[in-house]
Tab-separated table of C-alpha atoms in Angstrom:
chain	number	residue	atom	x	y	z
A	138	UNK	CA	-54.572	52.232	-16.662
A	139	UNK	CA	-52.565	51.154	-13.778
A	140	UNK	CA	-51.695	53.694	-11.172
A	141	UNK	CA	-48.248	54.260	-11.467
A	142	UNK	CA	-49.235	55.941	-15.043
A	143	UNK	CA	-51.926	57.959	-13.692
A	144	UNK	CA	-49.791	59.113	-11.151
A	145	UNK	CA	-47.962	60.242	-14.027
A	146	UNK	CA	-50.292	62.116	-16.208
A	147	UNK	CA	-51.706	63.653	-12.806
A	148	UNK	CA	-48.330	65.492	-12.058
A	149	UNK	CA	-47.840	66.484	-15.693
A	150	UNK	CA	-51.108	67.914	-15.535
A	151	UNK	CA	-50.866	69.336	-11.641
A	152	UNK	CA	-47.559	70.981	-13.142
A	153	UNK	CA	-48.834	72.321	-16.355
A	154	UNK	CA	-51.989	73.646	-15.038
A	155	UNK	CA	-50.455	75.285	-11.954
A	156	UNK	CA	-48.037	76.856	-14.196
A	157	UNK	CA	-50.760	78.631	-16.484
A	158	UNK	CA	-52.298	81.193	-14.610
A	159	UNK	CA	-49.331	82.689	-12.690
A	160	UNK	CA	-47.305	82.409	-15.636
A	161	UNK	CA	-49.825	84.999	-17.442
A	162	UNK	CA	-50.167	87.103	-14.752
A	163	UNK	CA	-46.476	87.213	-13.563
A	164	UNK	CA	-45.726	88.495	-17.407
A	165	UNK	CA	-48.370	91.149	-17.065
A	166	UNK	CA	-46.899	92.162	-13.878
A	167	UNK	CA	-43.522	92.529	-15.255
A	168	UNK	CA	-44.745	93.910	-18.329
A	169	UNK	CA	-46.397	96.754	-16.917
A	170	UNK	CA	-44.049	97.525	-13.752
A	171	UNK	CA	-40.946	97.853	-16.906
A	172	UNK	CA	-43.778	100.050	-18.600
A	173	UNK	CA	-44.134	102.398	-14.782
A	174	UNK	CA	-40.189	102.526	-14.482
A	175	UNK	CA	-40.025	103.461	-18.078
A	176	UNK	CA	-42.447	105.868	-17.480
A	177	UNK	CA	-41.388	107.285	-14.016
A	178	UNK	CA	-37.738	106.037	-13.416
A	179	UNK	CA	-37.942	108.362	-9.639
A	180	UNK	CA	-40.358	105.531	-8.117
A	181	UNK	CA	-38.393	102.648	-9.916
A	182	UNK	CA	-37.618	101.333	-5.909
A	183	UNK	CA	-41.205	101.374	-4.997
A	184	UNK	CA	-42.405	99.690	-8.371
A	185	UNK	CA	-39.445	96.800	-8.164
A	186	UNK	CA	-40.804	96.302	-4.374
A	187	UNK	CA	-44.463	95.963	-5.036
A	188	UNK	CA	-43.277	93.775	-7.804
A	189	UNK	CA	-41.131	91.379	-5.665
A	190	UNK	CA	-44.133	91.161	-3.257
A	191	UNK	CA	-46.378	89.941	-5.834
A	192	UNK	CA	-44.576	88.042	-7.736
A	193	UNK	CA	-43.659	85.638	-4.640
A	194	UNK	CA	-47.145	85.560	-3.866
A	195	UNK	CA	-47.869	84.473	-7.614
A	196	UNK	CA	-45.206	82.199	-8.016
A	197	UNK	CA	-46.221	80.415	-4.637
A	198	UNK	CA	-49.318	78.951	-6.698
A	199	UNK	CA	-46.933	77.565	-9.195
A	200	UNK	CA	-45.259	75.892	-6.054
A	201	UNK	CA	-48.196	74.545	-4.720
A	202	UNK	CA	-48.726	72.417	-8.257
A	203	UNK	CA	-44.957	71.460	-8.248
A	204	UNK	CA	-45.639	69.744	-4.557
A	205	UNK	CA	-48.246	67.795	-5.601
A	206	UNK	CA	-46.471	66.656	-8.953
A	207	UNK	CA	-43.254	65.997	-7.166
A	208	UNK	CA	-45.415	64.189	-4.164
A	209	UNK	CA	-47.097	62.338	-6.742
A	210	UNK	CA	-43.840	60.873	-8.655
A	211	UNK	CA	-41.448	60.381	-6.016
A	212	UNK	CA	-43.540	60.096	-2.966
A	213	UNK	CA	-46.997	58.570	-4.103
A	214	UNK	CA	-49.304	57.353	-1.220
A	215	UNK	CA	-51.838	55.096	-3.143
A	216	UNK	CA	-48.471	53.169	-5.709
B	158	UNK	CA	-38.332	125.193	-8.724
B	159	UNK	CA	-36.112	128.113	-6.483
B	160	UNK	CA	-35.512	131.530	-8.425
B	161	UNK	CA	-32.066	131.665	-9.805
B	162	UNK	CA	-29.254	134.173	-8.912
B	163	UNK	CA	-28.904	136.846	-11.332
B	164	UNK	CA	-24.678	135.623	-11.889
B	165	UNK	CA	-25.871	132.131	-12.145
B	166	UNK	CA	-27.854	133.422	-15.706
B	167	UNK	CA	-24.896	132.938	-18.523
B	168	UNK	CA	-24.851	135.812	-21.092
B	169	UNK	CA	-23.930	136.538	-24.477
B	170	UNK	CA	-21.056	138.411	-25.896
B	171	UNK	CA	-23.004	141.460	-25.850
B	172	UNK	CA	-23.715	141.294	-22.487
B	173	UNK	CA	-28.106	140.918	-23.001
B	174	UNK	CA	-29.935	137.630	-23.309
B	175	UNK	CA	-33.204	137.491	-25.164
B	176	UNK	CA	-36.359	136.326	-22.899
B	177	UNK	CA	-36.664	132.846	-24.640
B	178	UNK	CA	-32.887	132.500	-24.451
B	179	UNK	CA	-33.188	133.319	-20.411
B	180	UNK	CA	-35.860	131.028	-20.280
B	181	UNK	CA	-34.695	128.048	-22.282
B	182	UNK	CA	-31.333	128.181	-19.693
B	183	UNK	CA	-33.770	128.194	-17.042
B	184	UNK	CA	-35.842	125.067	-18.018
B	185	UNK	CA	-32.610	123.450	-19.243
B	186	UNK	CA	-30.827	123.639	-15.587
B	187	UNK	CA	-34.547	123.208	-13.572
B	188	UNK	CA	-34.380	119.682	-15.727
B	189	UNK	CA	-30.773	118.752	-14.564
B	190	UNK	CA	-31.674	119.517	-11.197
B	191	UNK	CA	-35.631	117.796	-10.765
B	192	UNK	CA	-33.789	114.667	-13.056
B	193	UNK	CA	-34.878	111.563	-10.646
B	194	UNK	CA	-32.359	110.754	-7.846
B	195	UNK	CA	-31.951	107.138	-8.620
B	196	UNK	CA	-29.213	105.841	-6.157
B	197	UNK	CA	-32.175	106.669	-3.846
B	198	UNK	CA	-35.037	105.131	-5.229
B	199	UNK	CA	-33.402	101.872	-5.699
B	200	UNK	CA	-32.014	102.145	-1.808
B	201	UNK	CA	-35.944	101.927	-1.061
B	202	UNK	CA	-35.961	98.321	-2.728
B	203	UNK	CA	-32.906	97.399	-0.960
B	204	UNK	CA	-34.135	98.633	2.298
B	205	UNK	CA	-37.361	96.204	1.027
B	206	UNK	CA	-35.323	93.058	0.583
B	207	UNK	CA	-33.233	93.551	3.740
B	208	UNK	CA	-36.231	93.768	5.614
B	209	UNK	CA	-37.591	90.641	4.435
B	210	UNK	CA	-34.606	88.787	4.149
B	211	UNK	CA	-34.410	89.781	8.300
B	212	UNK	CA	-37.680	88.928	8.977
B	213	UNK	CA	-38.127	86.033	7.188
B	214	UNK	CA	-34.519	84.810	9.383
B	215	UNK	CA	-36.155	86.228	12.580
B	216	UNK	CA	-39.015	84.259	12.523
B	217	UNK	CA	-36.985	80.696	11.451
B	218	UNK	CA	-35.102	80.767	14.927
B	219	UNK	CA	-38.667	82.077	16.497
B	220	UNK	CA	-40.355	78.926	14.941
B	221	UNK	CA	-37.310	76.745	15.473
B	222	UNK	CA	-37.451	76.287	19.104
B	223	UNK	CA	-41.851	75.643	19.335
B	224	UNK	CA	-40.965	72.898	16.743
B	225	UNK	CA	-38.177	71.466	18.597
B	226	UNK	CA	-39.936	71.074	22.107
B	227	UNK	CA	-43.375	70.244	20.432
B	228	UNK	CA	-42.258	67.729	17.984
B	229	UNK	CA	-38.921	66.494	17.700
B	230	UNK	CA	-35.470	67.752	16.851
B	231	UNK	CA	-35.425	65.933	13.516
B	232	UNK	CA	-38.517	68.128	13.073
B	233	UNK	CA	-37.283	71.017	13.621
B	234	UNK	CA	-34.267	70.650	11.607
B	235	UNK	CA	-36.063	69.931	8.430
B	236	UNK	CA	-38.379	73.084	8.983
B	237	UNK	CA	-34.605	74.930	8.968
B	238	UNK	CA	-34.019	73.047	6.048
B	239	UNK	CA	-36.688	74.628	4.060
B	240	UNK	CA	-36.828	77.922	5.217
B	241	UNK	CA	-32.916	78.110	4.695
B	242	UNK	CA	-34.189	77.038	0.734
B	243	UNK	CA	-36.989	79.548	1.048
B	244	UNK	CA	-34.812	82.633	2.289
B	245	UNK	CA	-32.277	81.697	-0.573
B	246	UNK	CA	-35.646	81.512	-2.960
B	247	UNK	CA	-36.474	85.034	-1.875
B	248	UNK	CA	-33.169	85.882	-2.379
B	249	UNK	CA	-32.627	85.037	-6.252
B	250	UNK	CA	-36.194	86.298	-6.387
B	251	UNK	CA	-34.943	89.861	-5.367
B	252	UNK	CA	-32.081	89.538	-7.911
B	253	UNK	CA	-33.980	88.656	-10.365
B	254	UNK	CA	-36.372	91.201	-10.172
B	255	UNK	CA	-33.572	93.755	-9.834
B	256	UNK	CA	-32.136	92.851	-12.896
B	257	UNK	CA	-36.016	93.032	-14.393
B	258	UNK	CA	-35.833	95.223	-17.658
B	259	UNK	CA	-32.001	95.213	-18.392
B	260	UNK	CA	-31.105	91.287	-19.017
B	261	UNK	CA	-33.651	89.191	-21.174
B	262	UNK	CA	-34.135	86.572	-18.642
B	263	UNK	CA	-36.967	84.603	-16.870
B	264	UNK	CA	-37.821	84.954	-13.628
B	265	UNK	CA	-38.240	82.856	-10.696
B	266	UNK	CA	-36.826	79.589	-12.588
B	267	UNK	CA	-33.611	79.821	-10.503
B	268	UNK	CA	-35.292	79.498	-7.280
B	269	UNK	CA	-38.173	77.129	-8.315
B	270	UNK	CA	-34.937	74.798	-9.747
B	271	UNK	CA	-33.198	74.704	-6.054
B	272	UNK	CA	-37.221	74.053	-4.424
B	273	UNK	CA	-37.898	71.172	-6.383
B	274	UNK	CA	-34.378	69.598	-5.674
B	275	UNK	CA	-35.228	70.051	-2.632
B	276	UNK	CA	-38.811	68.309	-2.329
B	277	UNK	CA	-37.130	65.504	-4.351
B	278	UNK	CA	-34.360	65.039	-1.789
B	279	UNK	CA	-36.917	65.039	0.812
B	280	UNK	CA	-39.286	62.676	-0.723
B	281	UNK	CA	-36.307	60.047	-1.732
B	282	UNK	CA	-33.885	60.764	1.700
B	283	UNK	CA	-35.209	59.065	4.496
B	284	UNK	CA	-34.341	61.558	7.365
B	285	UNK	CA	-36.172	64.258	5.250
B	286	UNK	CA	-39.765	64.888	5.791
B	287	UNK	CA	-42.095	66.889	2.803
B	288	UNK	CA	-44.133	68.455	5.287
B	289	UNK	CA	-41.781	70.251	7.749
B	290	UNK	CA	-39.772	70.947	4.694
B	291	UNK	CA	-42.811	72.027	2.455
B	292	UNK	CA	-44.084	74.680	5.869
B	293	UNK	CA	-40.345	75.949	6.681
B	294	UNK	CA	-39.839	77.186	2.454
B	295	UNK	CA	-43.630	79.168	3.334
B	296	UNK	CA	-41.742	81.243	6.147
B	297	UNK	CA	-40.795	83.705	3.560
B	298	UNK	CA	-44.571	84.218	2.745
B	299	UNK	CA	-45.138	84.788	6.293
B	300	UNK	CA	-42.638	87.448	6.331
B	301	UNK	CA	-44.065	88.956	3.021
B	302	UNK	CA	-47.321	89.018	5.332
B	303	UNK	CA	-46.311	91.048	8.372
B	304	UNK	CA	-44.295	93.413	5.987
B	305	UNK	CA	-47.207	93.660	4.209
B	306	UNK	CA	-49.341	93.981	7.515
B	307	UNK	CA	-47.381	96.630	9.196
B	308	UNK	CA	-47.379	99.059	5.576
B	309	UNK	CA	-51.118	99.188	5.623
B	310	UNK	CA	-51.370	100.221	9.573
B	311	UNK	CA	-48.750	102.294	8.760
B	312	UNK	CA	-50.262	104.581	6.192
B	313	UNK	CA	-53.524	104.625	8.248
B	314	UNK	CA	-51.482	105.665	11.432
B	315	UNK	CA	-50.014	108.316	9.073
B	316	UNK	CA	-53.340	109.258	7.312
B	317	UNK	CA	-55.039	109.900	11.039
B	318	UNK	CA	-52.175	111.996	11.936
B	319	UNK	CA	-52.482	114.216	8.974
B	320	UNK	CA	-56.636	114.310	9.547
């Protein structure tokens, strides 16, 4: 395998992997923040604010895979 | 729940009102008055994303200028670059979660779309560096950070006071 196609498979994976755990917990975060509004609509801004804050702080880990991927397919140091 | 006025109590034809009947007007108007101000819960999640939004901008030009005389000016306008991308990240972020619960969307995919367009430009564009680019979309985090920071002394500043 040369290493223009393992670059490949490395940012699928890098991607796909990165994507897996904050994608579960970002839909359990949602999930039960809709559930706390539904069930106490008066602190609907404070639940929507903790809910920002962690989800940028989730979604950050997702980033950090879709540097490497990108670095690895359009900026490769070892091709 | 305050005691109500004697003329504010409705009554029937007759002129007398049952106990349950009294008390089922009472419960019905203490409802309509505890019912959740919303206009003002939300305005706490505005205040929220202002804040950041202002921080995160505050501490672009603070970081700007360190970059600038420690590095280059090239430098220091990719770090702009990116933490123009990441303030505009943290922005559709905000909307997004906003609009959480009343539009069957996904969240986040927005933002990630514009961050990857921009690591791409930066990895094919020759003026363009990942690094300063990659470290100037973090800012927002870093504003997340001392917002997060300055809650928790906060409450214990308030919790001593109360003590």
């Amino acid at each position: 395998m040369d290493i223009n196609s393992a670059s490949v498979i490395a940012a699928a994976l890098a991607i796909g992997l990165a994507a897996i755990g904050p994608g579960i917990g970002q839909g359990n975060a949602s999930g039960q923040a809709v559930a706390g509004i539904a069930r106490q609509p008066e602190a609907e801004g404070k639940i929507r604010g903790t809910l920002l804050l962690t989800l940028a702080f989730m979604e950050s880990l997702t980033i950090y895979g879709l540097v490497v991927a990108l670095v690895l397919l359009f900026a490769n140091p070892f091709a | 729940m305050s005691s109500q006025s004697p003329e504010s109590i409705p009554k029937q034809e007759d002129g007398l009102m049952t106990l349950e009947e009294s008390q089922e007007v009472l419960s019905s108007d203490t409802l309509a008055t505890e019912s959740p101000p919303q206009g003002n819960s939300m305005e706490e999640y505005y205040q929220l994303q202002r804040t950041l939004l202002l921080t995160t901008l505050v501490l672009m030009g603070v970081i700007f200028f360190p970059v600038w005389y420690f590095y280059s000016l090239n430098t220091a306008f990719n770090y702009l670059i990116g933490s123009a991308v990441g303030v505009l990240y943290l922005r559709f972020l905000g909307k997004d979660v906003e609009r959480l619960g009343q539009q069957n969307q996904r969240i986040g995919s927005k933002g990630l779309g514009i961050f990857a367009v921009l690591i791409i430009v930066a990895s094919r564009w020759q003026q363009l560096h990942i690094l300063p680019v990659f470290l100037g979309f973090l800012t927002y985090k870093v504003a997340i950070i001392f917002y997060t920071l300055q809650t928790v002394f906060n409450s214990g500043e308030t919790k001593e006071n109360d003590s």
